Coordinates of C-alpha atoms in Angstrom, one line a residue:
Chain A
M262 CA -237.4 88.9 51.5
D263 CA -235.3 91.4 49.7
R264 CA -234.6 93.4 52.8
Q265 CA -233.7 90.4 54.7
A266 CA -231.2 89.3 52.1
L267 CA -229.7 92.8 52.1
M268 CA -229.3 92.8 55.9
Q269 CA -227.6 89.5 55.8
E270 CA -225.2 90.7 53.2
Q271 CA -224.4 93.7 55.3
S272 CA -223.8 91.7 58.4
L273 CA -221.5 89.4 56.6
A274 CA -219.6 92.1 55.0
S275 CA -218.9 94.3 58.0
P276 CA -218.7 92.5 61.3
V277 CA -220.4 94.3 64.2
P278 CA -217.8 95.9 66.4
V279 CA -217.7 94.6 70.0
P280 CA -219.3 97.2 72.2
T281 CA -217.0 98.6 74.9
L282 CA -218.1 97.6 78.4
S283 CA -219.5 100.2 80.8
A284 CA -217.9 100.4 84.3
A285 CA -221.0 98.8 85.8
A286 CA -220.9 95.9 83.5
R287 CA -217.2 95.4 84.2
R288 CA -217.9 95.4 87.9
R289 CA -220.6 92.8 87.3
Q290 CA -218.2 90.6 85.4
L291 CA -215.6 90.9 88.2
K292 CA -218.2 89.9 90.7
E293 CA -219.2 86.9 88.6
K294 CA -215.6 85.8 88.4
L295 CA -215.2 86.2 92.2
I296 CA -218.3 84.1 92.9
A297 CA -217.2 81.4 90.5
G298 CA -213.8 81.3 92.2
L299 CA -215.4 81.0 95.6
V300 CA -217.7 78.2 94.6
T301 CA -214.7 76.3 93.1
A302 CA -212.8 76.8 96.3
V303 CA -215.6 75.4 98.4
A304 CA -215.9 72.4 96.0
F305 CA -212.2 71.7 96.4
T306 CA -212.4 72.0 100.1
G307 CA -214.7 69.0 100.2
I308 CA -212.3 67.0 98.0
A309 CA -209.3 68.1 100.0
A310 CA -211.0 67.0 103.2
L311 CA -211.8 63.6 101.7
V312 CA -208.2 63.1 100.6
L313 CA -206.8 64.3 104.0
I314 CA -209.1 61.9 105.9
L315 CA -208.0 59.0 103.7
I316 CA -204.4 60.0 104.1
F317 CA -204.7 60.2 107.9
V318 CA -206.5 56.9 108.3
A319 CA -204.1 55.1 106.0
K320 CA -201.1 56.7 107.8
E321 CA -202.4 55.4 111.2
A322 CA -203.0 51.9 109.6
M323 CA -199.5 51.8 108.1
G324 CA -198.1 50.9 111.5
L325 CA -199.2 47.4 110.8
F326 CA -196.7 47.1 107.9
T327 CA -193.8 49.3 109.2
D328 CA -193.6 48.4 112.9
P329 CA -191.9 45.0 113.4
H330 CA -193.8 44.3 116.6
A331 CA -197.1 44.8 114.9
R332 CA -196.0 42.9 111.8
Q333 CA -195.4 39.9 114.0
E334 CA -198.6 40.3 116.1
A335 CA -201.0 41.1 113.3
S336 CA -199.6 39.8 110.0
L337 CA -201.9 39.4 107.0
S338 CA -201.9 35.6 107.5
K339 CA -203.1 36.0 111.0
M340 CA -205.8 38.3 109.8
F341 CA -207.2 36.1 107.1
L342 CA -206.2 32.5 107.7
P343 CA -207.4 30.2 110.5
Q344 CA -205.1 30.0 113.6
V345 CA -204.7 27.5 116.4
T346 CA -205.9 29.5 119.5
R347 CA -206.0 26.8 122.2
P348 CA -203.5 24.0 122.0
G349 CA -205.1 20.7 120.9
R350 CA -208.1 22.4 119.3
P351 CA -208.6 22.8 115.5
A352 CA -207.6 26.1 113.9
T353 CA -210.3 28.7 114.0
F354 CA -211.0 32.3 113.2
V355 CA -211.0 34.4 116.4
W356 CA -211.1 38.1 117.0
Q357 CA -209.6 38.8 120.4
P358 CA -207.1 41.7 119.9
V359 CA -206.8 42.4 123.7
S360 CA -205.2 39.2 125.0
S361 CA -201.9 37.9 126.1
V362 CA -201.7 36.3 122.7
P363 CA -203.7 38.7 120.4
K364 CA -206.0 37.0 117.9
V365 CA -206.8 39.3 115.0
S366 CA -208.9 37.3 112.5
M367 CA -211.0 39.6 110.3
I368 CA -213.1 36.8 109.1
P369 CA -215.7 36.9 111.9
L370 CA -216.1 40.6 111.3
F371 CA -216.5 40.2 107.6
I372 CA -219.1 37.5 108.2
G373 CA -220.9 39.7 110.7
T374 CA -221.0 42.7 108.4
L375 CA -222.2 40.5 105.5
K376 CA -225.0 38.9 107.6
T377 CA -226.5 42.1 108.9
T378 CA -226.2 43.8 105.5
L379 CA -227.8 40.9 103.6
V380 CA -230.7 40.7 106.1
S381 CA -231.3 44.4 105.8
M382 CA -231.2 44.4 102.0
F383 CA -233.5 41.4 101.9
V384 CA -236.1 43.4 103.8
A385 CA -235.4 46.9 102.6
V386 CA -235.1 46.4 98.8
P387 CA -238.5 44.9 98.2
L388 CA -240.1 47.3 100.6
G389 CA -238.4 50.4 99.2
V390 CA -238.8 49.5 95.5
F391 CA -242.4 48.4 95.7
G392 CA -243.3 51.2 97.9
A393 CA -241.8 53.6 95.4
L394 CA -243.6 51.8 92.5
F395 CA -246.9 52.2 94.3
A396 CA -246.3 55.8 95.1
A397 CA -245.2 56.6 91.6
E398 CA -247.7 54.6 89.6
F399 CA -250.8 53.7 91.5
A400 CA -251.3 55.9 94.5
P401 CA -253.9 58.6 94.2
R402 CA -252.4 62.1 94.2
R403 CA -253.7 62.8 97.8
L404 CA -252.2 59.7 99.3
R405 CA -249.0 60.2 97.4
E406 CA -248.6 63.7 98.8
V407 CA -248.9 62.2 102.3
L408 CA -246.8 59.1 101.7
K409 CA -243.7 60.7 100.2
P410 CA -242.9 63.2 103.0
T411 CA -243.7 60.7 105.7
I412 CA -241.2 58.2 104.4
E413 CA -238.7 60.9 103.8
L414 CA -239.2 62.0 107.4
L415 CA -238.1 58.4 108.4
A416 CA -234.8 59.2 106.9
G417 CA -234.3 62.0 109.3
I418 CA -234.5 59.7 112.4
P419 CA -231.1 59.5 114.0
S420 CA -229.6 56.0 113.9
V421 CA -229.1 56.1 117.6
V422 CA -232.9 56.3 118.0
L423 CA -233.4 53.4 115.6
G424 CA -230.8 51.3 117.4
F425 CA -232.5 52.0 120.7
F426 CA -235.8 51.1 119.3
A427 CA -234.4 47.8 118.0
L428 CA -232.7 47.1 121.3
M429 CA -235.7 47.9 123.6
V430 CA -238.8 47.3 121.6
M431 CA -238.1 44.9 118.8
A432 CA -235.6 42.6 120.4
S433 CA -237.8 40.5 122.6
F434 CA -240.5 40.3 119.9
V435 CA -238.1 39.2 117.3
Q436 CA -236.6 36.6 119.6
D437 CA -240.0 35.1 120.4
F438 CA -241.2 35.3 116.9
F439 CA -238.3 33.4 115.3
G440 CA -237.5 31.4 118.5
L441 CA -233.9 32.5 118.7
E442 CA -231.4 31.7 121.4
S443 CA -229.9 35.1 121.9
R444 CA -231.9 38.3 122.1
L445 CA -229.5 40.3 120.1
N446 CA -228.6 38.8 116.7
A447 CA -228.0 39.4 113.0
V448 CA -231.8 39.3 112.2
L449 CA -232.6 42.0 114.7
A450 CA -229.6 44.2 113.6
G451 CA -230.6 43.6 110.0
L452 CA -234.2 44.7 110.7
G453 CA -233.0 47.8 112.5
L454 CA -230.7 48.6 109.5
A455 CA -233.6 48.1 107.1
L456 CA -235.5 50.9 108.9
A457 CA -232.6 53.2 108.2
I458 CA -232.2 52.3 104.5
V459 CA -235.8 51.9 103.4
P460 CA -236.2 55.7 103.1
V461 CA -233.0 55.9 101.1
I462 CA -234.0 53.3 98.6
F463 CA -237.6 54.6 98.5
T464 CA -236.7 58.2 97.8
V465 CA -234.1 57.5 95.1
S466 CA -236.3 54.8 93.4
E467 CA -239.3 57.1 93.4
D468 CA -237.4 59.8 91.7
A469 CA -236.1 57.4 89.1
L470 CA -239.7 56.1 88.4
T471 CA -241.2 59.5 88.1
A472 CA -238.4 60.5 85.7
V473 CA -239.6 57.8 83.2
P474 CA -241.1 59.8 80.2
R475 CA -244.9 59.9 80.0
S476 CA -244.7 58.8 76.4
Y477 CA -243.6 55.3 77.5
R478 CA -246.6 54.8 79.6
E479 CA -249.0 56.2 77.0
A480 CA -247.5 54.0 74.3
S481 CA -247.8 50.9 76.5
L482 CA -251.4 51.7 77.5
A483 CA -252.2 52.4 73.9
L484 CA -251.0 49.0 72.9
G485 CA -253.5 47.6 75.3
A486 CA -251.4 46.8 78.3
T487 CA -253.1 47.0 81.7
P488 CA -251.7 49.6 84.2
W489 CA -250.1 46.9 86.2
E490 CA -248.4 45.4 83.1
T491 CA -247.2 48.9 82.2
A492 CA -245.8 49.5 85.6
W493 CA -244.1 46.1 85.9
K494 CA -242.8 45.6 82.3
V495 CA -242.3 49.1 81.0
V496 CA -241.7 51.7 83.8
L497 CA -239.7 49.5 86.2
P498 CA -237.2 48.4 83.5
A499 CA -236.9 51.9 82.2
A500 CA -236.1 53.1 85.7
A501 CA -233.8 50.2 86.5
P502 CA -230.5 52.1 86.6
G503 CA -231.9 54.6 89.1
I504 CA -233.3 51.8 91.2
L505 CA -230.0 50.0 91.1
A506 CA -228.3 53.2 92.2
A507 CA -230.7 53.3 95.1
C508 CA -229.9 49.8 96.1
V509 CA -226.2 50.5 96.0
L510 CA -226.7 53.6 98.1
G511 CA -228.7 51.6 100.6
F512 CA -226.0 48.8 100.6
G513 CA -223.2 51.3 101.2
R514 CA -225.1 52.8 104.1
A515 CA -225.9 49.4 105.6
I516 CA -222.2 48.4 105.5
G517 CA -221.0 51.6 107.2
E518 CA -223.9 52.1 109.6
T519 CA -222.5 51.8 113.1
M520 CA -224.8 52.8 115.9
I521 CA -227.7 50.4 115.1
V522 CA -225.4 47.4 114.7
L523 CA -223.5 48.4 117.8
M524 CA -226.7 48.4 119.9
A525 CA -228.7 45.6 118.4
S526 CA -226.3 42.9 117.1
G527 CA -224.8 41.7 120.4
N528 CA -221.3 42.2 119.0
A529 CA -220.0 38.6 119.5
A530 CA -217.5 37.7 116.8
I531 CA -218.9 34.3 115.9
V532 CA -218.1 32.4 112.7
S533 CA -221.3 30.6 111.7
A534 CA -223.9 30.6 108.9
R535 CA -226.9 31.0 111.3
L536 CA -228.6 34.3 111.3
G537 CA -229.9 33.7 114.8
D538 CA -226.4 34.1 116.2
S539 CA -225.1 37.3 117.5
V540 CA -222.6 39.0 115.2
R541 CA -219.9 41.7 115.3
S542 CA -219.6 44.1 112.3
L543 CA -216.5 46.0 111.1
S544 CA -217.9 49.4 111.8
A545 CA -219.2 48.5 115.3
T546 CA -215.8 47.1 116.1
I547 CA -214.1 50.4 115.4
A548 CA -216.7 52.3 117.4
A549 CA -216.5 49.9 120.4
E550 CA -212.8 49.5 120.6
M551 CA -211.4 53.0 119.7
G552 CA -212.4 54.3 123.2
E553 CA -209.8 52.6 125.3
V554 CA -207.3 51.3 122.9
V555 CA -203.6 52.0 123.7
V556 CA -202.7 54.7 121.1
G557 CA -200.0 53.5 118.6
S558 CA -200.4 49.9 119.5
P559 CA -200.9 47.2 116.9
H560 CA -204.5 47.0 118.0
Y561 CA -204.9 50.8 117.3
S562 CA -203.4 50.3 113.8
L563 CA -205.7 47.4 113.2
L564 CA -208.8 49.5 113.9
F565 CA -207.6 52.1 111.4
F566 CA -206.9 49.2 108.9
I567 CA -210.5 48.2 109.3
G568 CA -211.5 51.8 108.4
V569 CA -209.4 51.6 105.3
E570 CA -211.1 48.3 104.4
L571 CA -214.6 49.8 104.8
F572 CA -213.5 52.7 102.7
A573 CA -212.2 50.4 100.0
F574 CA -215.4 48.3 100.0
T575 CA -217.7 51.2 99.4
F576 CA -215.4 52.6 96.8
V577 CA -215.3 49.4 94.8
L578 CA -219.0 48.9 95.2
N579 CA -219.8 52.3 93.9
M580 CA -217.4 51.9 91.0
F581 CA -219.0 48.6 90.1
A582 CA -222.5 50.0 90.4
T583 CA -221.7 53.0 88.2
S584 CA -220.2 50.9 85.4
W585 CA -223.1 48.5 85.6
T586 CA -225.6 51.3 85.5
R587 CA -224.0 52.6 82.3
K588 CA -224.2 49.2 80.7
V589 CA -227.9 48.9 81.6
M590 CA -228.5 52.4 80.3
K591 CA -226.8 51.5 77.0
R592 CA -229.0 48.5 76.6
L593 CA -232.2 50.4 77.3
T594 CA -231.4 53.3 75.0
G595 CA -230.2 51.0 72.2
G596 CA -226.6 52.1 72.5
A597 CA -227.4 55.7 72.0
G598 CA -226.7 56.8 75.6
Chain B
M21 CA -223.6 54.8 124.7
K22 CA -223.9 57.9 122.7
K23 CA -222.0 59.7 125.4
T24 CA -219.1 57.3 125.0
L25 CA -218.9 57.9 121.3
L26 CA -219.2 61.6 121.8
S27 CA -216.5 61.6 124.5
S28 CA -214.2 59.5 122.4
L29 CA -214.7 62.0 119.5
T30 CA -213.9 64.9 121.8
A31 CA -210.9 62.9 123.0
L32 CA -209.7 62.5 119.5
L33 CA -210.2 66.2 118.8
A34 CA -208.3 67.0 122.0
L35 CA -205.5 64.7 120.9
A36 CA -205.3 66.6 117.7
T37 CA -205.2 70.0 119.2
P38 CA -203.3 70.0 122.5
L39 CA -204.8 72.7 124.7
A40 CA -202.9 74.0 127.6
A41 CA -205.1 74.1 130.6
Q42 CA -205.7 77.7 131.7
A43 CA -204.8 78.9 135.1
G44 CA -207.5 77.9 137.6
T45 CA -208.7 75.0 135.5
I46 CA -208.1 71.3 136.3
T47 CA -208.8 68.8 133.5
V48 CA -209.7 65.2 134.4
K49 CA -210.0 62.7 131.6
G50 CA -210.5 58.9 131.3
S51 CA -212.5 56.0 132.6
D52 CA -216.2 55.9 131.7
T53 CA -216.8 53.9 134.9
M54 CA -215.6 56.9 136.9
V55 CA -217.2 59.8 135.1
I56 CA -220.3 59.9 137.2
L57 CA -218.3 59.9 140.4
V58 CA -215.7 62.5 139.4
Q59 CA -218.3 64.8 138.0
R60 CA -220.1 64.8 141.3
W61 CA -216.8 65.5 143.1
A62 CA -216.1 68.4 140.6
E63 CA -219.5 69.9 141.3
E64 CA -219.0 69.8 145.1
F65 CA -215.5 71.1 144.8
M66 CA -216.4 74.0 142.5
K67 CA -219.2 75.0 144.9
K68 CA -216.6 75.4 147.7
N69 CA -213.9 77.0 145.5
P70 CA -215.6 79.2 142.9
G71 CA -212.3 80.4 141.5
T72 CA -211.4 76.9 140.2
K73 CA -212.9 75.0 137.3
V74 CA -212.7 71.3 137.0
Q75 CA -213.4 69.8 133.6
V76 CA -214.3 66.1 133.5
T77 CA -214.5 64.1 130.3
G78 CA -214.9 60.4 129.7
G79 CA -213.5 58.4 126.7
G80 CA -212.1 55.4 128.5
S81 CA -209.1 54.7 130.8
G82 CA -206.8 54.3 127.8
T83 CA -207.8 57.6 126.4
G84 CA -207.2 59.3 129.7
L85 CA -203.8 57.8 130.2
S86 CA -202.7 58.7 126.7
A87 CA -203.9 62.2 127.2
L88 CA -201.7 62.2 130.3
Q89 CA -198.7 61.2 128.2
N90 CA -199.5 63.9 125.6
G91 CA -199.8 66.5 128.2
T92 CA -203.4 67.3 127.3
T93 CA -204.8 66.5 130.7
D94 CA -203.8 67.2 134.3
I95 CA -205.3 64.1 135.8
A96 CA -206.1 60.8 134.2
M97 CA -208.8 58.7 135.8
S98 CA -208.5 55.0 135.3
S99 CA -210.3 51.8 136.4
R100 CA -207.2 49.8 135.8
E101 CA -203.5 50.1 136.7
M102 CA -201.2 51.8 134.2
K103 CA -199.4 49.4 131.9
E104 CA -195.7 49.1 131.4
A105 CA -195.9 50.5 127.9
E106 CA -197.8 53.5 129.1
Q107 CA -195.3 54.2 131.8
E108 CA -192.5 54.0 129.3
K109 CA -194.1 56.7 127.2
L110 CA -194.5 58.9 130.2
R111 CA -190.9 58.4 131.0
A112 CA -189.8 59.2 127.5
R113 CA -191.7 62.4 127.3
F114 CA -191.7 63.8 130.8
S115 CA -189.0 61.7 132.5
T116 CA -191.4 60.8 135.3
T117 CA -193.0 57.5 136.1
G118 CA -196.3 59.1 137.1
V119 CA -198.1 59.2 140.4
E120 CA -200.8 56.7 141.3
I121 CA -203.6 57.7 143.7
P122 CA -206.4 55.2 144.6
V123 CA -209.5 57.4 145.1
A124 CA -212.3 54.8 145.4
K125 CA -213.1 51.1 145.4
D126 CA -215.5 49.2 143.2
G127 CA -216.7 45.7 143.6
V128 CA -217.2 44.0 140.2
T129 CA -220.5 42.2 140.4
F130 CA -222.0 39.4 138.3
Y131 CA -225.7 39.9 137.5
V132 CA -228.3 37.3 136.6
N133 CA -232.0 37.7 135.7
D134 CA -234.4 38.1 138.6
T135 CA -236.2 34.9 137.7
N136 CA -233.0 32.8 137.9
P137 CA -232.9 30.5 141.0
V138 CA -229.1 30.7 141.1
T139 CA -228.0 33.0 143.9
S140 CA -224.3 32.4 144.3
L141 CA -221.4 30.9 142.3
T142 CA -217.7 30.3 143.0
V143 CA -215.1 32.1 141.0
D144 CA -214.2 28.8 139.3
Q145 CA -217.8 28.3 138.1
L146 CA -217.8 31.9 136.8
K147 CA -214.6 31.1 135.0
G148 CA -216.0 28.0 133.4
I149 CA -219.1 29.9 132.3
Y150 CA -217.1 32.8 130.7
L151 CA -214.5 30.5 129.1
G152 CA -217.4 28.7 127.4
D153 CA -216.7 25.4 129.1
T154 CA -219.9 25.5 131.1
T155 CA -222.8 26.2 128.7
N156 CA -225.9 25.1 130.6
W157 CA -227.4 26.5 133.8
K158 CA -228.1 23.0 135.1
D159 CA -224.4 22.4 135.5
V160 CA -224.3 25.2 138.2
G161 CA -227.5 24.4 140.0
G162 CA -230.0 26.3 137.7
P163 CA -232.7 25.3 135.2
A164 CA -231.9 23.3 132.1
A165 CA -231.3 26.2 129.7
T166 CA -228.4 27.5 127.6
I167 CA -226.4 30.3 129.3
V168 CA -226.4 33.5 127.4
L169 CA -223.2 35.4 128.0
Y170 CA -223.0 39.2 128.2
S171 CA -219.6 40.9 128.4
R172 CA -218.1 44.3 128.0
E173 CA -216.1 45.7 125.1
N174 CA -212.5 44.5 125.1
S175 CA -211.3 48.1 125.6
S176 CA -213.1 48.5 129.0
G177 CA -211.2 48.4 132.3
T178 CA -213.9 46.2 133.7
Y179 CA -213.3 43.7 130.9
S180 CA -209.7 43.4 131.6
F181 CA -210.3 43.2 135.4
V182 CA -212.6 40.2 135.0
K183 CA -210.2 38.6 132.5
D184 CA -207.3 38.9 134.9
N185 CA -209.1 38.0 138.1
V186 CA -211.7 35.5 137.1
L187 CA -210.5 33.9 133.8
G188 CA -206.9 33.8 134.9
G189 CA -205.9 35.7 131.8
D190 CA -207.5 33.5 129.3
D191 CA -209.8 34.7 126.6
Y192 CA -213.6 35.0 126.9
A193 CA -215.7 32.6 124.9
S194 CA -216.2 34.0 121.5
N195 CA -220.0 33.7 121.8
A196 CA -220.0 36.2 124.6
Q197 CA -222.0 39.2 123.4
T198 CA -220.2 42.4 124.1
L199 CA -222.2 45.5 124.9
P200 CA -221.2 49.1 125.2
G201 CA -221.4 50.2 128.8
T202 CA -222.5 48.6 132.0
A203 CA -226.0 50.0 131.7
A204 CA -226.5 48.1 128.5
V205 CA -225.3 44.9 130.1
V206 CA -227.7 45.3 133.1
N207 CA -230.6 46.1 130.7
A208 CA -229.9 43.0 128.6
V209 CA -229.7 40.7 131.6
A210 CA -232.9 42.2 133.0
K211 CA -234.7 41.1 129.7
E212 CA -232.9 37.8 129.0
K213 CA -234.0 35.2 131.5
N214 CA -231.0 32.9 130.8
G215 CA -228.5 35.8 130.7
I216 CA -225.5 36.6 132.9
G217 CA -223.4 39.7 132.8
Y218 CA -221.0 41.8 134.9
G219 CA -220.2 45.3 135.8
G220 CA -219.7 47.9 138.5
A221 CA -221.7 47.5 141.7
A222 CA -223.2 51.0 141.2
Y223 CA -225.4 49.8 138.3
A224 CA -227.3 46.7 139.5
K225 CA -231.0 47.7 139.1
G226 CA -233.7 45.3 138.0
V227 CA -231.3 42.4 138.1
K228 CA -230.0 40.0 140.8
E229 CA -226.5 40.4 142.1
L230 CA -224.7 37.1 142.5
K231 CA -222.9 36.4 145.7
I232 CA -219.4 34.9 145.4
K233 CA -219.0 31.5 147.1
K234 CA -215.8 30.8 148.9
G235 CA -215.7 27.4 150.6
S236 CA -218.9 27.4 152.7
E237 CA -219.3 31.1 152.9
E238 CA -221.0 33.5 150.5
F239 CA -220.0 37.2 150.1
A240 CA -222.3 39.8 148.6
P241 CA -220.6 42.9 147.1
T242 CA -221.4 45.2 150.1
A243 CA -219.3 48.1 151.4
D244 CA -218.0 46.1 154.3
N245 CA -217.0 43.1 152.2
V246 CA -215.3 45.2 149.6
K247 CA -213.4 47.2 152.2
S248 CA -212.3 44.2 154.1
G249 CA -211.3 42.4 150.9
K250 CA -213.5 39.5 151.7
Y251 CA -215.3 40.1 148.4
P252 CA -212.8 38.7 146.0
L253 CA -213.6 40.9 143.0
S254 CA -212.9 44.4 144.4
R255 CA -210.7 46.8 142.6
N256 CA -209.3 50.3 143.0
L257 CA -210.3 53.3 140.9
F258 CA -207.3 55.5 140.3
F259 CA -206.2 59.0 139.6
Y260 CA -202.9 59.3 137.7
L261 CA -200.7 62.4 137.5
R262 CA -197.4 63.2 135.9
N263 CA -195.9 64.6 139.0
K264 CA -196.7 65.0 142.7
P265 CA -199.9 67.0 142.8
S266 CA -199.5 70.7 143.8
G267 CA -201.6 73.8 143.9
E268 CA -205.2 73.4 142.7
A269 CA -204.9 69.8 141.6
K270 CA -203.7 68.9 145.1
A271 CA -206.6 70.8 146.7
F272 CA -209.0 68.8 144.5
I273 CA -207.4 65.4 145.2
D274 CA -207.3 66.2 148.9
F275 CA -211.0 67.0 148.7
T276 CA -211.8 63.7 147.0
L277 CA -210.0 61.8 149.8
S278 CA -211.6 63.8 152.6
P279 CA -214.5 62.3 154.5
E280 CA -216.8 64.6 152.6
G281 CA -215.5 63.4 149.3
Q282 CA -215.6 59.8 150.3
A283 CA -219.3 60.3 151.3
V284 CA -220.0 61.2 147.7
V285 CA -218.4 57.8 146.6
T286 CA -221.0 56.0 148.8
K287 CA -223.8 58.1 147.4
V288 CA -222.9 57.3 143.8
G289 CA -222.8 53.6 144.6
Y290 CA -219.1 52.8 144.8
F291 CA -217.1 52.1 148.0
P292 CA -214.8 54.4 149.9
V293 CA -211.1 53.8 149.8
K294 CA -210.5 55.3 153.3

């Protein structure tokens, strides 16, 4: 005790001088700084690329607002309000940008994107979340070690392959099963999309569920809850923010997914509420029409404008989801988080 | 399909970085309809002239023509004629109006499913079907079933050809399903018993080619009918250049128009222009 007190006094009285660095240590410090600088540069490259892409896409889309010819051909009212296309018929929403009188209504494309995305979420969210719940809570260790990598492998399948599978294998089956008029439709495209986003939702949800502290489960079981009650009423709510994030990720991917929709949806821009109809999505429209569009024409600017719209959608969606996740977290942690 | 996307990506890249063609290299860019054909020509030509390289990329007629305006390709291949606006651009940059060379012919064919009893339609009937005025097969002598329309993307040369020559310039019905590439259309019609689609004559496998009725006569898209112009839906496939071809480009074009080159056209499934 005495000695300790003495030492403390000493250290307080005379501060220990900073040791001078050896040459080797200085070199090491320099190397550290260099590496840190490099990592920062790489990180900023990513950000710069993103900003540059956004600037480029927006610049190409600006033609719609600066070019007088384009402003007349594709004004905002023509994009979002019903137009009379054939004399004597009621006003409708038509997407026909290559025409003697271009018709540029975005509404059928919005509806198409919404339909495929909703169908895919309707299928993929329950599958992904419950699959993750099973894997995290109930699956024996052996099974879990097989299940997880298998589903994660699904995520590695290129979307072209999934689209081809939907087009060639699923299409006729889905048509007969639901008794639909057209072979390629929103349901089929949605199912194809679901294949692509189930792995995303599963993986992220599973990580969120396994991250729930053991003590929660133990407390619940100790209070006499069954394993099922524990999983359903304790673990699932605790992992809710993570699961929501998973769903948003899946949603974002479903909106932007191009290849599957291009191949399996039939790409007809129809305004209707029926899921059995063929649909045309925003992303597929860009992919399909960019190939032979006259560069610099209003149609060209329109396609880039659609790109900006998609960008804005996912951006807003992510923002909304992040703020919502924070709210849920606050509620769960009693305002401490 | 993937190829189209890839080629349009490369086209975009090429637009961003204008590459001057090296000596001894001819670049040909454009129509996806023509890629198969021009690639075969390039192979044959390079066999005979080992010193020359011919690079062929797809991406669509519009892409090829805009590359011609930007000076990033020597030859543009196109399944449609150059538009006024495109000529204007060429004039503004290179003060030429471009040179148009028809190198092959194609008969645009309408396909139906093998099980469909309909064998021939008039151009007017096809027009009614594709405008959405005729919606049932029984109105054109088939079974009582809803017609399922397949069409091409609105950027394709074939799309605009049918629009101008069959629909009289009007718009397709909005429930026409558009598919990327003729192969996809053929495949869809092969699987959809009430389907109808259209595309180049070179592709019709596993589907029935409709004959076109004119008065009391019916014309199938055969080499003779296309060449004589009896088949009403034949079109030219073009090469476009900035100036009169010279040097290696001229040698290549001369080869494509030679009997040997035109024999390749027949082999691929299109029709000779000479």
